[in-house]
Each structure stands twice: as structure tokens, then as C-alpha cells.
Tab-separated table of N, CA and C in Angstrom:
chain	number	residue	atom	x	y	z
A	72	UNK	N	53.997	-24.976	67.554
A	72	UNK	CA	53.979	-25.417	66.168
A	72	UNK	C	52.588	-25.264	65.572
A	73	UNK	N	51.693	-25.550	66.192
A	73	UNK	CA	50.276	-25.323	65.986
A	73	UNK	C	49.884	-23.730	65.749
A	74	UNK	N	50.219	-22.709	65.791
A	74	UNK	CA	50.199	-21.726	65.878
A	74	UNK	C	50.552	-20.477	64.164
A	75	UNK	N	51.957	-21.185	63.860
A	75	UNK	CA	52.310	-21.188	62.519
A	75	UNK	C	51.240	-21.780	61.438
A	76	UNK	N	51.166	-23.024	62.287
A	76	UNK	CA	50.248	-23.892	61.212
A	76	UNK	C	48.929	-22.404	60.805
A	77	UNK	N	48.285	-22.257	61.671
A	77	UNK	CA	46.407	-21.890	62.010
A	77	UNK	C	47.040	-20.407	61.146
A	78	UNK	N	47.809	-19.847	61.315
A	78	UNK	CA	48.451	-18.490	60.749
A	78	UNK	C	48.294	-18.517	59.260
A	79	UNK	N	49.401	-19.790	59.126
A	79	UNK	CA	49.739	-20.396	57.293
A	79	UNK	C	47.885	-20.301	56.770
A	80	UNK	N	47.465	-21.285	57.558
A	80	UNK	CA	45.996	-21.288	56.786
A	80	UNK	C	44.877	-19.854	56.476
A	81	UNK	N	44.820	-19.533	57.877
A	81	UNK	CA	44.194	-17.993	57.627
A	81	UNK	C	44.737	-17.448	56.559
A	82	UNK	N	46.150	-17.143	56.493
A	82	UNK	CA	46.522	-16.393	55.624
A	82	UNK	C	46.377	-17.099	53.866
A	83	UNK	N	46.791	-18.214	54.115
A	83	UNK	CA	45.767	-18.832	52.669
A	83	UNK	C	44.675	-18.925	52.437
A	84	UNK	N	43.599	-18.827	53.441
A	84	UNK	CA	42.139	-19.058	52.926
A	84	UNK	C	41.833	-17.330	52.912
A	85	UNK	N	42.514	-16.286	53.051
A	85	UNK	CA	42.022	-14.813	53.208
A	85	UNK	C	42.925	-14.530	51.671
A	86	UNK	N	43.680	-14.716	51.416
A	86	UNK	CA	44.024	-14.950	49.953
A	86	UNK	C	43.463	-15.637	48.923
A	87	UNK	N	43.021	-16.896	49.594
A	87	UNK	CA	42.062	-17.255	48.492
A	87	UNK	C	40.858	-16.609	48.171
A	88	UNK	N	40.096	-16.099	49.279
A	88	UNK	CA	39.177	-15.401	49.355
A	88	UNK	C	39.040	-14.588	48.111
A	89	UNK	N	40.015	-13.594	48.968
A	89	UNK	CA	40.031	-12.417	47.894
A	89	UNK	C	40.266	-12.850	46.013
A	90	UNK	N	41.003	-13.587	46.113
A	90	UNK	CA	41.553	-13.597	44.514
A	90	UNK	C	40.092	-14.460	43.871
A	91	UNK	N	39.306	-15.583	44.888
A	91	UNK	CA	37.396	-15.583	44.073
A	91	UNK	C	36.570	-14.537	43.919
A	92	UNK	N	37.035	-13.490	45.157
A	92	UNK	CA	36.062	-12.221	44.588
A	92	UNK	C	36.835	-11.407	43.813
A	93	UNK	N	37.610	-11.292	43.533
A	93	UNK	CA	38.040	-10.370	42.513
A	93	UNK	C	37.759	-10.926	40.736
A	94	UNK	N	37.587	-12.120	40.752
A	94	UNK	CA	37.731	-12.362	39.288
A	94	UNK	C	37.326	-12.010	38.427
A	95	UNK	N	36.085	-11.135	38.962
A	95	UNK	CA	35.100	-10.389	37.714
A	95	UNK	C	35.908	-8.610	37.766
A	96	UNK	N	36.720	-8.704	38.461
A	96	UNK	CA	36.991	-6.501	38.641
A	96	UNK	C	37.606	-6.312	37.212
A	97	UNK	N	38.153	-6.864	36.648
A	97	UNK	CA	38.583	-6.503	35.363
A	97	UNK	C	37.537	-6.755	34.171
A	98	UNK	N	36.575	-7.439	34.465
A	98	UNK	CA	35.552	-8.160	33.318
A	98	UNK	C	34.576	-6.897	33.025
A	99	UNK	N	34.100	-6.745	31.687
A	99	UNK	CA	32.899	-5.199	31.156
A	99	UNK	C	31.763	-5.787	32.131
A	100	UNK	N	31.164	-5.233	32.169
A	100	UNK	CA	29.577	-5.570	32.591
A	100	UNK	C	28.905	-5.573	31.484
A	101	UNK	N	28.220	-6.790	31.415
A	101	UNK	CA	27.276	-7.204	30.419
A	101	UNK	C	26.174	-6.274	29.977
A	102	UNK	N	25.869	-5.682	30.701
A	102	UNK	CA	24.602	-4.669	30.376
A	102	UNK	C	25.153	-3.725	29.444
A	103	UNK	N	26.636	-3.415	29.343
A	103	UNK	CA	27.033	-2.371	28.513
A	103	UNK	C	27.463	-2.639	27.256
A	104	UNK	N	26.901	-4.068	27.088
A	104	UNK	CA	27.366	-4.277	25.696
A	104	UNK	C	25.848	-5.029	25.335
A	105	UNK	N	26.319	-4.389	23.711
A	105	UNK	CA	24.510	-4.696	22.808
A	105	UNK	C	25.175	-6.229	22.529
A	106	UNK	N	24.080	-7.308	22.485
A	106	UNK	CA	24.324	-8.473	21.778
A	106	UNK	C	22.902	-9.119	21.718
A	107	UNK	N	23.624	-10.039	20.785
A	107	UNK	CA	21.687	-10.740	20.436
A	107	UNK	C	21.056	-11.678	21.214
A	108	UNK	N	20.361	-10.995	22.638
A	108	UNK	CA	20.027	-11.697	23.245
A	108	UNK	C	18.503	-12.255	22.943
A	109	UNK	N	18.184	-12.231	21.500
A	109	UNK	CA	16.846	-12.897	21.508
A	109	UNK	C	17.337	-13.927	20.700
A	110	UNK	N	15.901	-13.722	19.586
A	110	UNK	CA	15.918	-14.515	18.123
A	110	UNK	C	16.290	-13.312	16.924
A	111	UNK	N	15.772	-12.114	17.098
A	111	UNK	CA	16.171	-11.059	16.673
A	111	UNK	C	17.225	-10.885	15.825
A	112	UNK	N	17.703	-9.539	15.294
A	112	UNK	CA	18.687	-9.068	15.015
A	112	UNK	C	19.465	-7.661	15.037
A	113	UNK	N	20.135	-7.232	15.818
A	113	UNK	CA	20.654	-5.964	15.707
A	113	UNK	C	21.523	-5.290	14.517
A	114	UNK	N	21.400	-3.968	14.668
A	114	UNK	CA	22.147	-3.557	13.505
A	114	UNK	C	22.898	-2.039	13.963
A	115	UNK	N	23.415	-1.111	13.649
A	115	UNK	CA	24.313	-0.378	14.118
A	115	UNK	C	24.714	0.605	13.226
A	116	UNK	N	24.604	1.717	13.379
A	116	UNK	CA	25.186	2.377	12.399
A	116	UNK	C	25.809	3.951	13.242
A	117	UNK	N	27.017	4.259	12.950
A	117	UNK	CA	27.884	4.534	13.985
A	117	UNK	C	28.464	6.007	13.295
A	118	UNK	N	28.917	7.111	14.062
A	118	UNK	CA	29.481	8.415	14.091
A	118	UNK	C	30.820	8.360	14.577
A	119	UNK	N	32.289	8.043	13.970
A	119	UNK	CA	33.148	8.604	14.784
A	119	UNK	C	33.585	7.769	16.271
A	120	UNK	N	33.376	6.480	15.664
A	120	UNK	CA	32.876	5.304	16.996
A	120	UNK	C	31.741	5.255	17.640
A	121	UNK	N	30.564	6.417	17.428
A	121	UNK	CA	29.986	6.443	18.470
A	121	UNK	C	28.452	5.814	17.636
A	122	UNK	N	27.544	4.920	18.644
A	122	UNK	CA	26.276	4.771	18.158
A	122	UNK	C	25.503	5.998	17.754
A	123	UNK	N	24.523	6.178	16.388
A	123	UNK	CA	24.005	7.367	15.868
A	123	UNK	C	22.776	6.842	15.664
A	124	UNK	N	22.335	5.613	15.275
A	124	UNK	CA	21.546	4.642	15.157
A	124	UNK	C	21.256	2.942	15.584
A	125	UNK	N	20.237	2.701	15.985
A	125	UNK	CA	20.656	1.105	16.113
A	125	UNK	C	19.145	0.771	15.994
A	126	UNK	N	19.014	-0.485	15.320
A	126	UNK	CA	18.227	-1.380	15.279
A	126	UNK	C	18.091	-2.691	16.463
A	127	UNK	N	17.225	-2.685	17.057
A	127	UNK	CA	16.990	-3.769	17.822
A	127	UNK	C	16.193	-4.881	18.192
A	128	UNK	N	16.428	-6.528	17.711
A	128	UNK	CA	15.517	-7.112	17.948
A	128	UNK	C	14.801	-7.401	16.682
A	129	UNK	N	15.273	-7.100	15.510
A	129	UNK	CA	14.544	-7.222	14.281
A	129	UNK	C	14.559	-8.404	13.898
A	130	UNK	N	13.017	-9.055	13.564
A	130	UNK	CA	12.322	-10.339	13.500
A	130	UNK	C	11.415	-10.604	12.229
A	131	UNK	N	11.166	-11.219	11.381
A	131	UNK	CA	10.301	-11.265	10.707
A	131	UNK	C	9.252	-12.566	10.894
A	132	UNK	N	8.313	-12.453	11.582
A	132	UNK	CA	7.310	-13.686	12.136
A	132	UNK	C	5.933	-13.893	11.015
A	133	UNK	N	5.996	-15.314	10.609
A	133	UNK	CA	4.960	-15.531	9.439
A	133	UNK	C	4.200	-16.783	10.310
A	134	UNK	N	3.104	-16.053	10.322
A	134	UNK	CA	1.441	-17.182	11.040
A	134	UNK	C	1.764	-17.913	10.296
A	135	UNK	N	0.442	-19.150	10.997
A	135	UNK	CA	0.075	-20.435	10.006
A	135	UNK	C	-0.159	-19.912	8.429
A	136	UNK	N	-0.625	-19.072	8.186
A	136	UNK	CA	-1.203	-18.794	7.167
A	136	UNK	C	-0.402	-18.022	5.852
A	137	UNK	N	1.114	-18.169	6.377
A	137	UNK	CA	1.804	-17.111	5.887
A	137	UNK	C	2.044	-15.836	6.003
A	138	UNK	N	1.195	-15.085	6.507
A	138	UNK	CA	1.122	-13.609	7.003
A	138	UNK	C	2.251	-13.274	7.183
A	139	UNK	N	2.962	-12.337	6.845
A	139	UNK	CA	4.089	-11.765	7.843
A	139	UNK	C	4.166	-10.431	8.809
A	140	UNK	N	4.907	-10.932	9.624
A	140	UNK	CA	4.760	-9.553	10.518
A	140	UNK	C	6.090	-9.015	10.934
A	141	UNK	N	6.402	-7.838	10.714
A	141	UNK	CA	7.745	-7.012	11.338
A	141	UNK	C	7.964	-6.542	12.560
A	142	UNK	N	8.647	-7.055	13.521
A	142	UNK	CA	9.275	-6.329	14.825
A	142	UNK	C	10.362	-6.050	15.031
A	143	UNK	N	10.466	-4.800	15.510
A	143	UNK	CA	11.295	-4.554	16.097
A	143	UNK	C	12.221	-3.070	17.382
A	144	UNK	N	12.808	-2.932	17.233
A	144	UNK	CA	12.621	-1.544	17.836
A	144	UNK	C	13.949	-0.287	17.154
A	145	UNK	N	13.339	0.706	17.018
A	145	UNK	CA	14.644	1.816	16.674
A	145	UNK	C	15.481	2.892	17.527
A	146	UNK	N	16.415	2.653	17.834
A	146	UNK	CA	16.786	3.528	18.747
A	146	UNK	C	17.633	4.634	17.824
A	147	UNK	N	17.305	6.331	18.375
A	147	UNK	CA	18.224	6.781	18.047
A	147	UNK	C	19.428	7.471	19.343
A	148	UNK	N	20.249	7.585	19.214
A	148	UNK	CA	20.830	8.137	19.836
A	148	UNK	C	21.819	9.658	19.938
A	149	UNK	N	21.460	9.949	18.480
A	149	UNK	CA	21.483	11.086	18.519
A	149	UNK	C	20.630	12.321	19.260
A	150	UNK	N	21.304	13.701	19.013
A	150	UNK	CA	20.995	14.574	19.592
A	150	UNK	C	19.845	15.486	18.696
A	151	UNK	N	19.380	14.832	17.789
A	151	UNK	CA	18.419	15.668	16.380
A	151	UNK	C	17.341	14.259	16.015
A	152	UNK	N	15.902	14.556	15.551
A	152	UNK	CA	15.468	14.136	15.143
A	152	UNK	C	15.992	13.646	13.984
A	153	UNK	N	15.524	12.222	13.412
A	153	UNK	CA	16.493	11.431	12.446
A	153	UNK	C	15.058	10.613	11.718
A	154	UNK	N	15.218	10.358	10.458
A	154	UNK	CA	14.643	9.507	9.661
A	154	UNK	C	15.462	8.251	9.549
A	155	UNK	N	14.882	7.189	9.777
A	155	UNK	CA	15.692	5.886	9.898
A	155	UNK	C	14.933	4.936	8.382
A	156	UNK	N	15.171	4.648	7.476
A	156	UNK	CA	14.709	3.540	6.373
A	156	UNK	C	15.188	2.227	6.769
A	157	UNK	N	14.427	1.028	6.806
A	157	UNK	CA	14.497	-0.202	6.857
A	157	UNK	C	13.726	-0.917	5.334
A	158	UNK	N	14.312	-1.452	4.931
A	158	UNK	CA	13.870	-2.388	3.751
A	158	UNK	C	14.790	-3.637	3.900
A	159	UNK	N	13.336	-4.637	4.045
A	159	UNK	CA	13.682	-6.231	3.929
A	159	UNK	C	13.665	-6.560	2.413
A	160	UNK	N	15.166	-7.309	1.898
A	160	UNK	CA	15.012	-7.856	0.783
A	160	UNK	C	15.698	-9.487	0.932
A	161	UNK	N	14.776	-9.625	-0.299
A	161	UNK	CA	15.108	-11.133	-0.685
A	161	UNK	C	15.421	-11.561	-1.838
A	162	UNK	N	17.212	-11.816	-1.864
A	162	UNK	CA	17.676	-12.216	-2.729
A	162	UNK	C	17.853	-10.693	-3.654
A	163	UNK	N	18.406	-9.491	-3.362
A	163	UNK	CA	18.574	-8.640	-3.541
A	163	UNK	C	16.934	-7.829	-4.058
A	164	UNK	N	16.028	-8.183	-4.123
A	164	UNK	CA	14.919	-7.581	-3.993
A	164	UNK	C	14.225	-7.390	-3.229
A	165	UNK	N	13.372	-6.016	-2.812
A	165	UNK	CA	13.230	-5.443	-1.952
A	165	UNK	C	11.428	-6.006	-1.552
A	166	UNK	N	11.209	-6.868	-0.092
A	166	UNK	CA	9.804	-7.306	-0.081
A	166	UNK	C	9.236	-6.270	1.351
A	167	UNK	N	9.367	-5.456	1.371
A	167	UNK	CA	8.650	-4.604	2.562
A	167	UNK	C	10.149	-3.144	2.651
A	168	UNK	N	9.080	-2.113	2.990
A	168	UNK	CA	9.811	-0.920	3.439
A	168	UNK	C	9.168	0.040	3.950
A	169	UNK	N	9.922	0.790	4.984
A	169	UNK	CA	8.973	1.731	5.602
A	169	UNK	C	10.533	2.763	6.129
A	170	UNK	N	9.629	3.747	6.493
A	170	UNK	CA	10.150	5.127	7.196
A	170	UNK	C	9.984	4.967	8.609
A	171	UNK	N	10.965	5.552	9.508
A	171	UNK	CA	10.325	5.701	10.612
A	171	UNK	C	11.250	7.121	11.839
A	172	UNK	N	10.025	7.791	12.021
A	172	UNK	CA	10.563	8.785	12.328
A	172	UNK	C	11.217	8.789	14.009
A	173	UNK	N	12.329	8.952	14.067
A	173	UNK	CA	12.391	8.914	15.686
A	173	UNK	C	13.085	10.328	16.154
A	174	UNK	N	12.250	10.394	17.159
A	174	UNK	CA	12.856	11.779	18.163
A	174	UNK	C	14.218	11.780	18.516
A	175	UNK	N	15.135	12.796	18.812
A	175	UNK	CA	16.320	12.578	19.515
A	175	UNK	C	16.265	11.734	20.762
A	176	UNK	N	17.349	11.118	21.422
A	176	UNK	CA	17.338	10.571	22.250
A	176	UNK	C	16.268	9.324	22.550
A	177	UNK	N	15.696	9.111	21.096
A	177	UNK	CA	14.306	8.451	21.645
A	177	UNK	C	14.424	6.404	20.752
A	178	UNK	N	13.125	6.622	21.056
A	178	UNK	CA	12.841	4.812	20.616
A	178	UNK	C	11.250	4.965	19.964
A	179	UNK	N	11.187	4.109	18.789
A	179	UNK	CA	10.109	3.787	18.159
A	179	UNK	C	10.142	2.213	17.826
A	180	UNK	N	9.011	1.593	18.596
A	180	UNK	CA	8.739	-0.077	18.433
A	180	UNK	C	7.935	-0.126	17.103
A	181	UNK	N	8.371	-0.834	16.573
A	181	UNK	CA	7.929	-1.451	15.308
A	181	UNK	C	6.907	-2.463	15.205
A	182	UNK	N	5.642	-3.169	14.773
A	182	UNK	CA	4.699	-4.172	15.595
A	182	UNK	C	3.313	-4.251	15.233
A	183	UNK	N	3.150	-4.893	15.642
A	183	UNK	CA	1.622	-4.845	15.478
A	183	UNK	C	0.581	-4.824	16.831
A	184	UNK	N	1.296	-4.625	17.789
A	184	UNK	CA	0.436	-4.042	19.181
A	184	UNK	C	0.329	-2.778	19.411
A	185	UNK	N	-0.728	-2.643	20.105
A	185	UNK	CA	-1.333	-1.117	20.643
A	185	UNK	C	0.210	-0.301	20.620
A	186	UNK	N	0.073	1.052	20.441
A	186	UNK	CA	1.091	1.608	21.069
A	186	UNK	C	2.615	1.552	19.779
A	187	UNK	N	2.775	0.406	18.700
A	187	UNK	CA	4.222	0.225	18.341
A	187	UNK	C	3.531	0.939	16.406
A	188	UNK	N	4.223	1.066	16.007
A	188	UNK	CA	4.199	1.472	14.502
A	188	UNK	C	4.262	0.193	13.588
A	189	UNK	N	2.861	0.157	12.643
A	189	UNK	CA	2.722	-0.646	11.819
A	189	UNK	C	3.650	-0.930	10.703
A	190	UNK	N	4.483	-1.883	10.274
A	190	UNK	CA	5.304	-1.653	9.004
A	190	UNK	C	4.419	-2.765	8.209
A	191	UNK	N	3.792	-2.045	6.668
A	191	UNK	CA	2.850	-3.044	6.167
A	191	UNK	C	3.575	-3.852	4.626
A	192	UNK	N	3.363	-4.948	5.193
A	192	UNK	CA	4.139	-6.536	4.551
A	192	UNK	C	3.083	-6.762	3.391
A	193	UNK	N	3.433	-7.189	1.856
A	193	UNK	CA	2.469	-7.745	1.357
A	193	UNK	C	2.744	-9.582	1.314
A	194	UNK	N	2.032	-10.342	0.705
A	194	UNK	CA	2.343	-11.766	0.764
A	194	UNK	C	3.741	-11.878	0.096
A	195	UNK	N	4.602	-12.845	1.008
A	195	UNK	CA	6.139	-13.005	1.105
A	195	UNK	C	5.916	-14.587	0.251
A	196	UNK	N	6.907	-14.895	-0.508
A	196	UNK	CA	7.027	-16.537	-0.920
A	196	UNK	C	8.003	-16.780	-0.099
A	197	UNK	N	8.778	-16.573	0.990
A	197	UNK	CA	9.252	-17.317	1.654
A	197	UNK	C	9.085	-17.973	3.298
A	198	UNK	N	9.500	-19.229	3.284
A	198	UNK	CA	9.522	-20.146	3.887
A	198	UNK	C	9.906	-19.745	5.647
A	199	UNK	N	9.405	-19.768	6.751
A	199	UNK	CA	10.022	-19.778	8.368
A	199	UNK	C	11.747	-20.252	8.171
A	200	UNK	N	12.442	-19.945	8.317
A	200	UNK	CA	13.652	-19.846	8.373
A	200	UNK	C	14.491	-19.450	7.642
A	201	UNK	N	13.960	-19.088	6.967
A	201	UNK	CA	14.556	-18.110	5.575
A	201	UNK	C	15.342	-16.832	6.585
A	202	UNK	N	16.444	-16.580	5.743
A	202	UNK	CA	17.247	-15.489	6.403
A	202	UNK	C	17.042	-14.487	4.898
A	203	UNK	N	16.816	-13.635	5.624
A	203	UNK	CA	16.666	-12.482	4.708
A	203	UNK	C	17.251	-10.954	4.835
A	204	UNK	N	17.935	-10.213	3.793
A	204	UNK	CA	18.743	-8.848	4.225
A	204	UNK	C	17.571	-7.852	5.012
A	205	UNK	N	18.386	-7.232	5.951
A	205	UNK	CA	17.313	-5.840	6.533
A	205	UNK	C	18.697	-4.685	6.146
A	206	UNK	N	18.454	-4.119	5.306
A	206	UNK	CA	18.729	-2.931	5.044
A	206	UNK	C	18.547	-1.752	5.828
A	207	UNK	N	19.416	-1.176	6.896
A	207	UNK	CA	19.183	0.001	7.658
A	207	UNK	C	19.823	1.465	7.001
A	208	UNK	N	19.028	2.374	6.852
A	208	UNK	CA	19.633	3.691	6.345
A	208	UNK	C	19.328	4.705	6.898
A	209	UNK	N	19.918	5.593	7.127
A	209	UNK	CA	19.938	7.259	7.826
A	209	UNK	C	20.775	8.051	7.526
A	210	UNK	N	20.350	8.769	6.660
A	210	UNK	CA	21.373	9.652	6.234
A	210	UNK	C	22.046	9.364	4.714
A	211	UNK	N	23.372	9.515	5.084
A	211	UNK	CA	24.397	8.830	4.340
A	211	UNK	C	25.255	7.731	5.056
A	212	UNK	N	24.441	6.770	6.230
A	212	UNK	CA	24.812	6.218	6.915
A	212	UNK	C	24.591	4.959	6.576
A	213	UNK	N	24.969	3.548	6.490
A	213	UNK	CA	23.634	2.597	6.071
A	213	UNK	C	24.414	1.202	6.750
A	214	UNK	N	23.680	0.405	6.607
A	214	UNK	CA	24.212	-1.040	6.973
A	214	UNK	C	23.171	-2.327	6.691
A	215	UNK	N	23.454	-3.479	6.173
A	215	UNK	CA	22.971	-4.609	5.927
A	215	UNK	C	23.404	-5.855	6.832
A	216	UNK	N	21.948	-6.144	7.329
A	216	UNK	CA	22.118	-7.302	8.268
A	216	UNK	C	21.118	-8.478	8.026
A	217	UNK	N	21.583	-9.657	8.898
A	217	UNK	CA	20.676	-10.654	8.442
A	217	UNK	C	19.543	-10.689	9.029
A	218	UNK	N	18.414	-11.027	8.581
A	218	UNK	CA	17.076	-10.552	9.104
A	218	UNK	C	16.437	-12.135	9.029
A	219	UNK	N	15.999	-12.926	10.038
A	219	UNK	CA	15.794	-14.074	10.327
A	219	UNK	C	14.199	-14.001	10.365
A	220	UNK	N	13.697	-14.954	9.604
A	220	UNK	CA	12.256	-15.051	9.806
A	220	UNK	C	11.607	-16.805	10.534
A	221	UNK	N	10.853	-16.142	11.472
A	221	UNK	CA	10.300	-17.577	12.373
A	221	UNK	C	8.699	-17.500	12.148
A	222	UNK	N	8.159	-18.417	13.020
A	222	UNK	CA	7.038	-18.904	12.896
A	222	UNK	C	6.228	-18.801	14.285
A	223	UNK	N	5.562	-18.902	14.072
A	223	UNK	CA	4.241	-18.714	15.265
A	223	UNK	C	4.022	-19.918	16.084
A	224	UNK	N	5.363	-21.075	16.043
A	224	UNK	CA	5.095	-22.390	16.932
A	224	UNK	C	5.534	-21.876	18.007
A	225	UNK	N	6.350	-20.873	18.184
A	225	UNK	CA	6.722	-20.493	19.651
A	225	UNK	C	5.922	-19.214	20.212
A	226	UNK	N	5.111	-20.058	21.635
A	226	UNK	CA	3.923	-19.005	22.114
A	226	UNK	C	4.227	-17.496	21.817
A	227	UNK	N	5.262	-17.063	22.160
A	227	UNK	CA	5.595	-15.542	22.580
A	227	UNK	C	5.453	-14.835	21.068
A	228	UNK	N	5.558	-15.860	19.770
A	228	UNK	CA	5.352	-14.954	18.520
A	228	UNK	C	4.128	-15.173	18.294
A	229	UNK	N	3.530	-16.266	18.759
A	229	UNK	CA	1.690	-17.003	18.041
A	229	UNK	C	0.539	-15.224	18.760
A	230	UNK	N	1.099	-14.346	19.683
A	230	UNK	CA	-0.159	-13.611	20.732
A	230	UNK	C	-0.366	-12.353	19.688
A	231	UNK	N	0.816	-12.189	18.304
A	231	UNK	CA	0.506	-10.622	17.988
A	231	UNK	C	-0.474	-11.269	16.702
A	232	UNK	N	-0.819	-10.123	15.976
A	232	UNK	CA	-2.045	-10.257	14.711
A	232	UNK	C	-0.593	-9.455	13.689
A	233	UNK	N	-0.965	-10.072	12.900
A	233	UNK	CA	0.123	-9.372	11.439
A	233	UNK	C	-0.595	-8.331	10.920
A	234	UNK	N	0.218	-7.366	11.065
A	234	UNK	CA	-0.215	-5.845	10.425
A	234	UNK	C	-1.359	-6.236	8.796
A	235	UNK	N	-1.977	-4.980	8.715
A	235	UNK	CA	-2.237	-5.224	7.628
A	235	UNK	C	-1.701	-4.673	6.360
A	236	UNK	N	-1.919	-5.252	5.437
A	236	UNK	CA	-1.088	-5.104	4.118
A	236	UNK	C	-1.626	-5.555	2.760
């Protein structure tokens, strides 16, 4: 009788087994999907389903002093060099804009550190938490997203210097 028993169990705990490791085989993998894993904001602008452009991470950070500063990054994913336009507006008027040229297959950081492309801000009247439109365009392609502006109380935004403007 003992024998059935030790059988019954193996065979339930090797079933259970399996059906805890399986629970993720049907689930995407996270890495393959864009989402807003900062404070940021992404934006997207698409071919036929397919990504042609994307914005990533777009931030608008204002020092103690008001300053503002633009980050972010551009990806293209096309197969041709591409002109990408970004213009931040507020309240349907337009307070910063720039060009930015990206290679096929490539990425251009937006910033004010060594190495990223300056986008130059003049004095903004608005307030750290102000949500504001970022206008993305390429082409005849375009899209409007919300463009979130923070403050320099959190270390990781207080280390850059605001472009000049």
C-alpha cells in the first residue's frame, strides 16, 4: 500500500514541478517590448506596423534656477538617413525646437553631456510638473506626446548643466 502511495506523490510533485516552470513559456519577454521605464517619455512613429522612428526617454529637467534642460534619445530604425523634428509646446505654443540628424540604423542622445547633442531652451514660465506636448516629426510621419517636466531634487537630474540658450 505504501508503494502506490510514494508513486501518487512523485507523480504529483513532478507535475507540479513542471506546470511552476512552465508559467512564463507563453509570456513575451520584457526586453522586447518598449515601455516607460523611467520618468521619461516615449514616442513612436511607425511604417506599415513597423518602428521607423522612436523617441526615448524624453524629459524636460528645470534647476533651482529655472533653467531648462532637454533629454533624451532618438532612435532610428530605418534603413536611410532620416531628419527627426522635436518641438516642445505649451499650451499649443511652441517653447523649444530642434533638428536632429540620425544615421540609419543609428541613435543620437539629446543632453547636455560630453558626447550627446545640445537642444537650446530659452527661459520657460513653467512650473516642475507641468506636462507639456513633445511634438515628433519625420517626414510625413508625426506624433504628439506628453512631455513631463521635473526638477533637480532628484540626484540623477541635479549632475547635468542646462544647455545654453
Amino acid at each position: 500500500m505504501r508503494r502506490p502511495r510514494r508513486l501518487a506523490l512523485s507523480v504529483a510533485a513532478l507535475g507540479l514541478a513542471l506546470a511552476a516552470s512552465g508559467c512564463t513559456f507563453m509570456s513575451p519577454v520584457q526586453t522586447h517590448e518598449f515601455y516607460q521605464a523611467g520618468d521619461g517619455t516615449n514616442a513612436n512613429l511607425e511604417v506599415d506596423g513597423a518602428f521607423h522612428v522612436g523617441v526615448r526617454n524624453a524629459v524636460l529637467v528645470m534647476d533651482e534656477t529655472g533653467a531648462p534642460t532637454f533629454s533624451a534619445t532618438v532612435v532610428n530604425y530605418s534603413d536611410e538617413d532620416l531628419v527627426v523634428e522635436l518641438e516642445g509646446q505649451d499650451e499649443g505654443a511652441a517653447v523649444f525646437s530642434t533638428r536632429v540628424q540620425v544615421p540609419a540604423q543609428g541613435t543620437v542622445e539629446l543632453g547636455p553631456e560630453e558626447g550627446q547633442q545640445a537642444v537650446e531652451i530659452g527661459a520657460l514660465d513653467v512650473l516642475p510638473g507641468t506636462i507639456l506636448d513633445l511634438a515628433v516629426t519625420s517626414g510625413d510621419l508625426s506624433t504628439t506626446v506628453s512631455l513631463p517636466t521635473l526638477e533637480t531634487t532628484l540626484s540623477h537630474y541635479g549632475e547635468s548643466e542646462p544647455a545654453a540658450g
